[in-house]
Amino acid sequence: MSYNIEQSNSGYLSLNAAGLAEGTNAATFKTTNTLAYTSNGVFKSYASTDNLTFSTGHTALGNSQACLFAVWVTAGGAISTTQGPIVAAGDPCPVPGQVTAGTTLIGLIKVTTSSSATFTPGTTDLGAAGVTDVYSDCMDMPGSAQ
């Protein structure tokens, strides 16, 4: 909860929905709308962009697992992702941490695998058989598991 207060008091907020969705190329995601956001209280804009990739260093999901990936943007328009804890499919997913100071949350990607599928960020396509992806545009980080 304190993270939400810190985000809004520090001036790092998304002001409209970026329209997170699965990207055109394999293993990518995109924003379908131009995002208006603040970075340290300064208004910024991020144009809709296709074929965005996950940051390196994320942990793969095994069979029947789920987790949230947070999508972040810097003042300069660089995109990065952080990964929350991996839980059993069907359990609430704890929210991920912030990648670095000075980034604004765009939204969350929840990935769930079936009993016969796995997911490796940056390698497995979000539309692969047995992989369910759900996108949430966010103003700031939700205060509880999703």
Coordinates of N, CA, C and O in Angstrom, one line a residue:
M1 N 0.8 -1.2 0.0 CA 0.0 0.0 0.0 C 0.9 1.2 0.0 O 0.6 2.2 -0.7
S2 N 2.0 1.2 0.8 CA 2.8 2.4 0.8 C 3.4 2.7 -0.6 O 3.7 3.9 -0.9
Y3 N 3.6 1.7 -1.4 CA 4.1 1.9 -2.8 C 3.2 2.8 -3.5 O 3.6 3.7 -4.2
N4 N 1.8 2.6 -3.4 CA 0.9 3.4 -4.1 C 1.0 4.9 -3.7 O 1.0 5.8 -4.6
I5 N 1.1 5.1 -2.4 CA 1.2 6.5 -1.9 C 2.5 7.1 -2.4 O 2.6 8.3 -2.9
E6 N 3.6 6.3 -2.4 CA 4.9 6.8 -2.9 C 4.8 7.2 -4.3 O 5.3 8.2 -4.8
Q7 N 4.2 6.3 -5.2 CA 4.1 6.6 -6.6 C 3.3 7.9 -6.9 O 3.8 8.7 -7.6
S8 N 2.2 8.1 -6.3 CA 1.4 9.3 -6.6 C 2.0 10.5 -6.0 O 1.9 11.6 -6.6
N9 N 2.6 10.4 -4.8 CA 3.2 11.6 -4.2 C 4.5 12.0 -4.9 O 4.9 13.1 -4.9
S10 N 5.2 11.0 -5.6 CA 6.4 11.3 -6.3 C 6.2 11.7 -7.7 O 7.2 12.1 -8.4
G11 N 5.0 11.6 -8.2 CA 4.7 12.1 -9.6 C 5.0 11.1 -10.7 O 5.4 11.5 -11.8
Y12 N 4.8 9.8 -10.4 CA 5.0 8.8 -11.5 C 3.7 8.1 -11.7 O 3.4 7.1 -11.0
L13 N 2.9 8.6 -12.6 CA 1.5 8.0 -12.8 C 1.2 7.9 -14.3 O 1.6 8.8 -15.1
S14 N 0.5 6.8 -14.7 CA 0.0 6.8 -16.1 C -1.4 7.5 -16.0 O -2.2 7.3 -15.1
L15 N -1.6 8.3 -17.0 CA -2.8 9.2 -17.0 C -3.9 8.7 -17.9 O -5.0 9.2 -17.9
N16 N -3.6 7.6 -18.7 CA -4.6 7.0 -19.5 C -4.2 5.6 -19.8 O -3.1 5.2 -19.5
A17 N -5.1 4.8 -20.4 CA -4.8 3.4 -20.7 C -3.8 3.3 -21.9 O -4.1 3.8 -23.0
A18 N -2.7 2.6 -21.7 CA -1.8 2.3 -22.8 C -2.3 1.3 -23.8 O -1.8 1.2 -24.9
G19 N -3.3 0.5 -23.4 CA -3.8 -0.6 -24.3 C -2.8 -1.7 -24.4 O -2.5 -2.1 -25.5
L20 N -2.3 -2.2 -23.3 CA -1.4 -3.4 -23.4 C -2.0 -4.5 -24.1 O -3.2 -4.8 -23.8
A21 N -1.3 -5.2 -24.9 CA -1.9 -6.3 -25.7 C -0.7 -7.2 -26.2 O 0.5 -6.8 -26.1
E22 N -1.1 -8.4 -26.7 CA 0.0 -9.2 -27.3 C 0.6 -8.6 -28.5 O -0.2 -8.0 -29.3
G23 N 1.9 -8.7 -28.7 CA 2.5 -8.1 -29.8 C 2.3 -8.9 -31.1 O 1.9 -10.0 -31.1
T24 N 2.7 -8.3 -32.2 CA 2.6 -8.9 -33.5 C 3.6 -10.1 -33.7 O 3.3 -11.1 -34.1
N25 N 4.9 -9.8 -33.3 CA 5.9 -10.8 -33.4 C 5.8 -11.8 -32.2 O 5.2 -11.5 -31.2
A26 N 6.4 -13.0 -32.4 CA 6.4 -14.0 -31.3 C 7.0 -13.5 -30.1 O 8.0 -12.7 -30.2
A27 N 6.5 -13.8 -28.9 CA 7.1 -13.5 -27.6 C 7.2 -12.0 -27.3 O 8.1 -11.6 -26.6
T28 N 6.3 -11.2 -27.9 CA 6.3 -9.8 -27.6 C 5.0 -9.3 -27.1 O 4.0 -10.0 -27.2
F29 N 5.0 -8.0 -26.7 CA 3.7 -7.3 -26.3 C 3.8 -5.9 -26.9 O 4.8 -5.5 -27.5
K30 N 2.7 -5.2 -26.8 CA 2.6 -3.9 -27.4 C 1.7 -3.0 -26.6 O 1.0 -3.4 -25.7
T31 N 1.8 -1.7 -26.9 CA 0.9 -0.7 -26.4 C 0.1 -0.2 -27.7 O 0.7 0.0 -28.7
T32 N -1.2 -0.2 -27.5 CA -2.1 0.2 -28.7 C -2.5 1.6 -28.7 O -3.1 2.1 -29.7
N33 N -2.3 2.3 -27.6 CA -2.7 3.8 -27.5 C -1.5 4.6 -27.1 O -0.5 4.1 -26.5
T34 N -1.5 5.9 -27.4 CA -0.5 6.8 -26.9 C -0.7 7.0 -25.5 O -1.8 7.3 -25.1
L35 N 0.3 6.8 -24.7 CA 0.2 6.9 -23.2 C 0.7 8.3 -22.8 O 1.7 8.8 -23.1
A36 N -0.2 9.0 -22.0 CA 0.2 10.2 -21.3 C 0.5 9.8 -19.9 O -0.2 9.0 -19.2
Y37 N 1.7 10.2 -19.4 CA 2.1 9.8 -18.1 C 3.0 11.0 -17.5 O 3.3 11.9 -18.1
T38 N 3.2 10.8 -16.2 CA 4.1 11.8 -15.5 C 5.3 11.1 -15.0 O 5.3 9.9 -14.6
S39 N 6.4 11.7 -15.1 CA 7.7 11.2 -14.6 C 8.3 12.3 -13.8 O 8.7 13.4 -14.3
N40 N 8.3 12.1 -12.5 CA 8.8 13.0 -11.5 C 8.0 14.3 -11.6 O 8.5 15.4 -11.5
G41 N 6.7 14.2 -11.9 CA 5.8 15.3 -11.9 C 5.7 16.0 -13.3 O 4.9 16.9 -13.5
V42 N 6.6 15.6 -14.2 CA 6.6 16.2 -15.6 C 5.8 15.4 -16.5 O 5.9 14.2 -16.6
F43 N 4.9 16.1 -17.3 CA 4.1 15.4 -18.3 C 5.0 14.8 -19.4 O 5.9 15.5 -19.9
K44 N 4.7 13.5 -19.8 CA 5.4 12.8 -20.9 C 4.4 12.1 -21.7 O 3.2 12.0 -21.4
S45 N 4.9 11.7 -22.9 CA 4.0 10.9 -23.8 C 4.8 9.8 -24.4 O 6.0 9.9 -24.7
Y46 N 4.2 8.6 -24.5 CA 4.8 7.4 -25.1 C 3.9 6.9 -26.2 O 2.7 6.5 -26.0
A47 N 4.4 7.0 -27.5 CA 3.6 6.6 -28.6 C 3.3 5.0 -28.6 O 4.1 4.3 -28.0
S48 N 2.2 4.6 -29.2 CA 1.9 3.2 -29.3 C 3.0 2.5 -30.0 O 3.6 3.0 -31.0
T49 N 3.4 1.4 -29.5 CA 4.6 0.7 -30.0 C 4.3 -0.8 -30.0 O 3.8 -1.4 -29.0
D50 N 4.7 -1.5 -31.1 CA 4.5 -2.9 -31.2 C 5.8 -3.6 -30.9 O 6.9 -3.1 -31.0
N51 N 5.7 -4.9 -30.7 CA 6.9 -5.8 -30.5 C 7.8 -5.4 -29.4 O 9.1 -5.5 -29.6
L52 N 7.3 -5.1 -28.3 CA 8.1 -4.8 -27.1 C 8.5 -6.1 -26.5 O 7.7 -7.1 -26.5
T53 N 9.7 -6.2 -25.9 CA 10.2 -7.5 -25.3 C 10.3 -7.4 -23.8 O 10.5 -6.3 -23.2
F54 N 10.3 -8.6 -23.2 CA 10.5 -8.7 -21.8 C 11.9 -8.4 -21.5 O 12.8 -8.7 -22.3
S55 N 12.2 -7.8 -20.3 CA 13.6 -7.6 -19.8 C 14.2 -9.0 -19.6 O 13.5 -10.0 -19.4
T56 N 15.5 -9.0 -19.6 CA 16.2 -10.3 -19.4 C 16.3 -10.6 -17.9 O 16.0 -9.7 -17.1
G57 N 16.5 -11.9 -17.6 CA 16.7 -12.3 -16.2 C 15.4 -12.8 -15.5 O 15.5 -13.1 -14.3
H58 N 14.3 -12.9 -16.2 CA 13.1 -13.4 -15.6 C 13.1 -14.9 -15.5 O 13.8 -15.6 -16.2
T59 N 12.4 -15.4 -14.5 CA 12.3 -16.9 -14.3 C 11.2 -17.5 -15.1 O 10.1 -16.9 -15.2
A60 N 11.4 -18.7 -15.7 CA 10.4 -19.4 -16.5 C 9.3 -19.9 -15.6 O 9.6 -20.3 -14.4
L61 N 8.1 -20.0 -16.1 CA 7.0 -20.7 -15.4 C 6.9 -22.1 -15.9 O 7.0 -22.4 -17.1
G62 N 6.7 -23.0 -14.9 CA 6.5 -24.4 -15.2 C 5.0 -24.7 -15.5 O 4.2 -23.8 -15.7
N63 N 4.7 -25.9 -15.5 CA 3.3 -26.4 -15.7 C 2.4 -25.9 -14.6 O 2.8 -25.9 -13.4
S64 N 1.2 -25.4 -14.9 CA 0.2 -24.9 -13.9 C 0.7 -23.9 -13.0 O 0.5 -24.0 -11.7
Q65 N 1.4 -22.9 -13.5 CA 1.9 -21.8 -12.7 C 1.4 -20.4 -13.3 O 0.9 -20.4 -14.4
A66 N 1.5 -19.4 -12.5 CA 1.1 -18.0 -12.9 C 2.0 -17.0 -12.2 O 2.6 -17.2 -11.2
C67 N 2.1 -15.8 -12.8 CA 2.7 -14.7 -12.2 C 2.3 -13.4 -13.0 O 1.8 -13.5 -14.1
L68 N 2.6 -12.3 -12.4 CA 2.4 -11.0 -13.0 C 3.8 -10.4 -13.5 O 4.8 -10.5 -12.8
F69 N 3.7 -9.8 -14.6 CA 4.9 -9.0 -15.1 C 4.4 -7.5 -15.1 O 3.4 -7.2 -15.7
A70 N 5.2 -6.6 -14.5 CA 4.9 -5.2 -14.6 C 5.7 -4.6 -15.8 O 6.8 -5.0 -16.0
V71 N 5.0 -3.7 -16.5 CA 5.6 -3.0 -17.6 C 5.8 -1.6 -17.2 O 4.9 -0.9 -16.8
W72 N 7.1 -1.1 -17.3 CA 7.5 0.3 -16.9 C 8.0 1.1 -18.0 O 8.6 0.6 -19.0
V73 N 7.9 2.4 -17.9 CA 8.5 3.3 -18.9 C 9.3 4.4 -18.1 O 8.9 4.9 -17.0
T74 N 10.5 4.8 -18.7 CA 11.3 5.9 -18.1 C 10.9 7.2 -18.7 O 10.1 7.2 -19.7
A75 N 11.4 8.3 -18.2 CA 11.2 9.6 -18.7 C 11.6 9.7 -20.2 O 11.0 10.4 -21.0
G76 N 12.7 8.9 -20.6 CA 13.2 8.9 -21.9 C 12.5 7.9 -22.8 O 12.8 7.8 -24.0
G77 N 11.5 7.2 -22.3 CA 10.7 6.3 -23.2 C 11.3 4.8 -23.2 O 10.8 4.1 -24.1
A78 N 12.2 4.5 -22.4 CA 12.7 3.1 -22.4 C 11.7 2.2 -21.6 O 11.3 2.6 -20.5
I79 N 11.4 1.0 -22.2 CA 10.5 0.1 -21.5 C 11.3 -1.0 -20.8 O 12.3 -1.5 -21.4
S80 N 10.8 -1.4 -19.7 CA 11.4 -2.5 -19.0 C 10.3 -3.3 -18.3 O 9.1 -2.8 -18.1
T81 N 10.6 -4.5 -17.8 CA 9.6 -5.3 -17.1 C 10.2 -5.9 -15.8 O 11.4 -6.1 -15.7
T82 N 9.4 -6.1 -14.8 CA 9.7 -6.8 -13.6 C 8.8 -8.0 -13.4 O 7.6 -7.9 -13.9
Q83 N 9.2 -9.0 -12.7 CA 8.4 -10.2 -12.5 C 8.0 -10.4 -11.1 O 8.9 -10.2 -10.2
G84 N 6.8 -10.7 -10.8 CA 6.3 -11.0 -9.5 C 6.6 -12.4 -9.1 O 7.0 -13.2 -10.0
P85 N 6.3 -12.8 -7.9 CA 6.5 -14.2 -7.5 C 5.6 -15.2 -8.3 O 4.5 -14.8 -8.7
I86 N 6.2 -16.3 -8.6 CA 5.4 -17.4 -9.3 C 4.6 -18.2 -8.3 O 5.1 -18.5 -7.2
V87 N 3.3 -18.4 -8.6 CA 2.4 -19.1 -7.7 C 1.7 -20.2 -8.6 O 1.8 -20.2 -9.8
A88 N 0.9 -21.0 -7.9 CA 0.1 -22.0 -8.6 C -1.0 -21.4 -9.4 O -1.5 -20.4 -9.0
A89 N -1.2 -21.9 -10.6 CA -2.3 -21.4 -11.4 C -3.6 -21.4 -10.6 O -3.9 -22.3 -9.9
G90 N -4.3 -20.3 -10.7 CA -5.6 -20.2 -9.9 C -5.4 -19.4 -8.6 O -6.4 -18.9 -8.1
D91 N -4.2 -19.3 -8.1 CA -3.9 -18.5 -6.9 C -3.8 -17.0 -7.3 O -3.3 -16.7 -8.4
P92 N -4.1 -16.1 -6.3 CA -3.8 -14.7 -6.6 C -2.3 -14.5 -6.8 O -1.5 -15.0 -6.1
C93 N -2.0 -13.6 -7.7 CA -0.6 -13.3 -8.0 C -0.1 -12.0 -7.3 O -0.7 -11.0 -7.5
P94 N 0.9 -12.1 -6.4 CA 1.4 -10.9 -5.8 C 2.0 -10.0 -6.8 O 2.5 -10.4 -7.9
V95 N 1.9 -8.7 -6.6 CA 2.4 -7.7 -7.5 C 3.9 -7.6 -7.5 O 4.5 -7.8 -6.5
P96 N 4.5 -7.3 -8.7 CA 5.9 -7.2 -8.8 C 6.5 -6.0 -8.2 O 5.7 -5.0 -8.0
G97 N 7.8 -5.9 -7.9 CA 8.4 -4.7 -7.5 C 8.8 -3.8 -8.6 O 8.6 -4.1 -9.8
Q98 N 9.2 -2.6 -8.3 CA 9.6 -1.6 -9.2 C 11.0 -1.9 -9.7 O 11.9 -2.3 -9.0
V99 N 11.2 -1.7 -11.0 CA 12.5 -2.0 -11.6 C 13.6 -1.1 -11.1 O 14.7 -1.6 -10.7
T100 N 13.4 0.1 -11.2 CA 14.4 1.1 -10.8 C 13.6 2.4 -10.4 O 12.5 2.6 -10.8
A101 N 14.3 3.2 -9.6 CA 13.6 4.5 -9.3 C 13.5 5.3 -10.6 O 14.2 5.1 -11.6
G102 N 12.5 6.2 -10.7 CA 12.3 7.0 -11.8 C 11.6 6.4 -13.0 O 11.7 6.8 -14.1
T103 N 10.8 5.3 -12.7 CA 10.0 4.7 -13.8 C 8.5 4.8 -13.4 O 8.1 4.8 -12.3
T104 N 7.7 4.8 -14.5 CA 6.2 4.9 -14.3 C 5.6 3.5 -14.8 O 6.0 3.0 -15.9
L105 N 4.7 3.0 -14.0 CA 4.0 1.8 -14.3 C 3.1 2.0 -15.5 O 2.3 3.0 -15.4
I106 N 3.1 1.2 -16.5 CA 2.2 1.2 -17.6 C 1.0 0.3 -17.4 O -0.1 0.6 -17.5
G107 N 1.4 -0.9 -16.9 CA 0.4 -2.0 -16.7 C 1.0 -3.3 -16.3 O 2.2 -3.4 -16.0
L108 N 0.1 -4.3 -16.2 CA 0.5 -5.6 -15.8 C 0.1 -6.7 -16.8 O -1.0 -6.5 -17.5
I109 N 0.9 -7.7 -17.0 CA 0.6 -8.8 -17.8 C 0.6 -10.0 -16.9 O 1.6 -10.4 -16.3
K110 N -0.6 -10.7 -16.8 CA -0.7 -11.9 -16.0 C -0.6 -13.1 -17.0 O -1.3 -13.2 -17.9
V111 N 0.4 -14.0 -16.7 CA 0.6 -15.1 -17.5 C 0.3 -16.4 -16.7 O 0.8 -16.5 -15.5
T112 N -0.5 -17.3 -17.2 CA -0.9 -18.5 -16.6 C -0.6 -19.6 -17.5 O -1.0 -19.6 -18.7
T113 N 0.0 -20.7 -17.0 CA 0.2 -21.9 -17.9 C -0.7 -23.0 -17.5 O -1.1 -23.1 -16.3
S114 N -1.0 -23.8 -18.5 CA -1.9 -25.0 -18.2 C -1.0 -26.2 -17.7 O 0.2 -26.0 -17.5
S115 N -1.6 -27.3 -17.4 CA -0.9 -28.4 -16.9 C 0.1 -29.0 -17.9 O 0.9 -29.8 -17.6
S116 N -0.1 -28.6 -19.2 CA 0.8 -29.2 -20.2 C 1.7 -28.1 -20.9 O 2.3 -28.4 -21.9
A117 N 1.8 -26.9 -20.3 CA 2.5 -25.8 -20.9 C 3.5 -25.2 -19.9 O 3.3 -25.2 -18.7
T118 N 4.5 -24.6 -20.5 CA 5.5 -23.8 -19.7 C 5.6 -22.4 -20.4 O 5.1 -22.2 -21.6
F119 N 6.2 -21.4 -19.8 CA 6.3 -20.1 -20.4 C 7.7 -19.6 -20.0 O 8.0 -19.4 -18.8
T120 N 8.5 -19.2 -21.0 CA 9.8 -18.5 -20.8 C 9.7 -17.1 -21.4 O 9.5 -17.0 -22.6
P121 N 9.7 -16.1 -20.5 CA 9.6 -14.7 -21.0 C 10.7 -14.4 -22.0 O 11.8 -14.7 -21.9
G122 N 10.2 -13.8 -23.1 CA 11.1 -13.5 -24.2 C 11.3 -14.6 -25.2 O 12.0 -14.3 -26.3
T123 N 10.9 -15.8 -24.9 CA 11.1 -16.9 -25.8 C 9.7 -17.5 -26.2 O 9.5 -17.8 -27.4
T124 N 8.9 -17.8 -25.2 CA 7.5 -18.4 -25.5 C 6.6 -17.3 -25.9 O 6.5 -16.2 -25.3
D125 N 5.8 -17.6 -27.0 CA 4.8 -16.6 -27.5 C 3.7 -16.5 -26.4 O 3.3 -17.6 -25.9
L126 N 3.2 -15.3 -26.2 CA 2.1 -15.1 -25.3 C 0.8 -15.8 -25.8 O -0.1 -16.0 -25.0
G127 N 0.7 -16.1 -27.1 CA -0.5 -16.8 -27.6 C -0.3 -18.3 -27.8 O -1.1 -18.9 -28.4
A128 N 0.8 -18.8 -27.2 CA 1.0 -20.3 -27.4 C -0.1 -21.1 -26.7 O -0.7 -20.7 -25.8
A129 N -0.2 -22.3 -27.2 CA -1.2 -23.2 -26.7 C -0.9 -23.5 -25.2 O 0.3 -23.7 -24.8
G130 N -1.9 -23.4 -24.4 CA -1.7 -23.6 -22.9 C -1.2 -22.4 -22.1 O -1.0 -22.5 -20.9
V131 N -1.0 -21.3 -22.8 CA -0.6 -20.1 -22.1 C -1.7 -19.1 -22.2 O -2.2 -18.8 -23.3
T132 N -2.2 -18.6 -21.0 CA -3.2 -17.6 -21.0 C -2.6 -16.2 -20.6 O -1.8 -16.2 -19.6
D133 N -2.8 -15.2 -21.3 CA -2.3 -13.9 -21.0 C -3.4 -12.9 -20.8 O -4.3 -12.8 -21.6
V134 N -3.3 -12.1 -19.7 CA -4.4 -11.1 -19.4 C -3.6 -9.8 -19.1 O -2.7 -9.8 -18.4
Y135 N -4.1 -8.7 -19.8 CA -3.5 -7.4 -19.7 C -4.3 -6.5 -18.9 O -5.5 -6.4 -19.1
S136 N -3.6 -5.7 -18.0 CA -4.3 -4.7 -17.2 C -3.5 -3.4 -17.4 O -2.3 -3.3 -17.1
D137 N -4.2 -2.3 -17.8 CA -3.6 -1.0 -17.8 C -3.7 -0.4 -16.4 O -4.8 -0.6 -15.8
C138 N -2.7 0.2 -15.9 CA -2.7 0.7 -14.5 C -2.3 2.2 -14.4 O -1.4 2.6 -15.2
M139 N -2.9 2.9 -13.5 CA -2.4 4.2 -13.2 C -1.2 4.1 -12.3 O -0.2 4.8 -12.4
D140 N -1.3 3.3 -11.2 CA -0.1 2.9 -10.4 C -0.3 1.5 -9.9 O -1.3 0.8 -10.4
M141 N 0.6 1.0 -9.1 CA 0.6 -0.4 -8.8 C -0.7 -0.7 -7.9 O -0.9 0.0 -6.9
P142 N -1.4 -1.8 -8.2 CA -2.5 -2.2 -7.3 C -2.0 -2.5 -5.9 O -0.9 -3.0 -5.8
G143 N -2.8 -2.3 -4.9 CA -2.4 -2.5 -3.6 C -2.5 -4.0 -3.1 O -2.1 -4.3 -2.0
S144 N -3.0 -4.9 -3.9 CA -3.1 -6.3 -3.5 C -2.9 -7.2 -4.7 O -2.8 -6.8 -5.8
A145 N -2.8 -8.5 -4.4 CA -2.6 -9.5 -5.4 C -3.7 -9.5 -6.4 O -4.8 -9.2 -6.1
Q146 N -3.4 -9.9 -7.6 CA -4.4 -9.9 -8.7 C -4.7 -11.3 -9.1 O -4.0 -12.1 -9.4

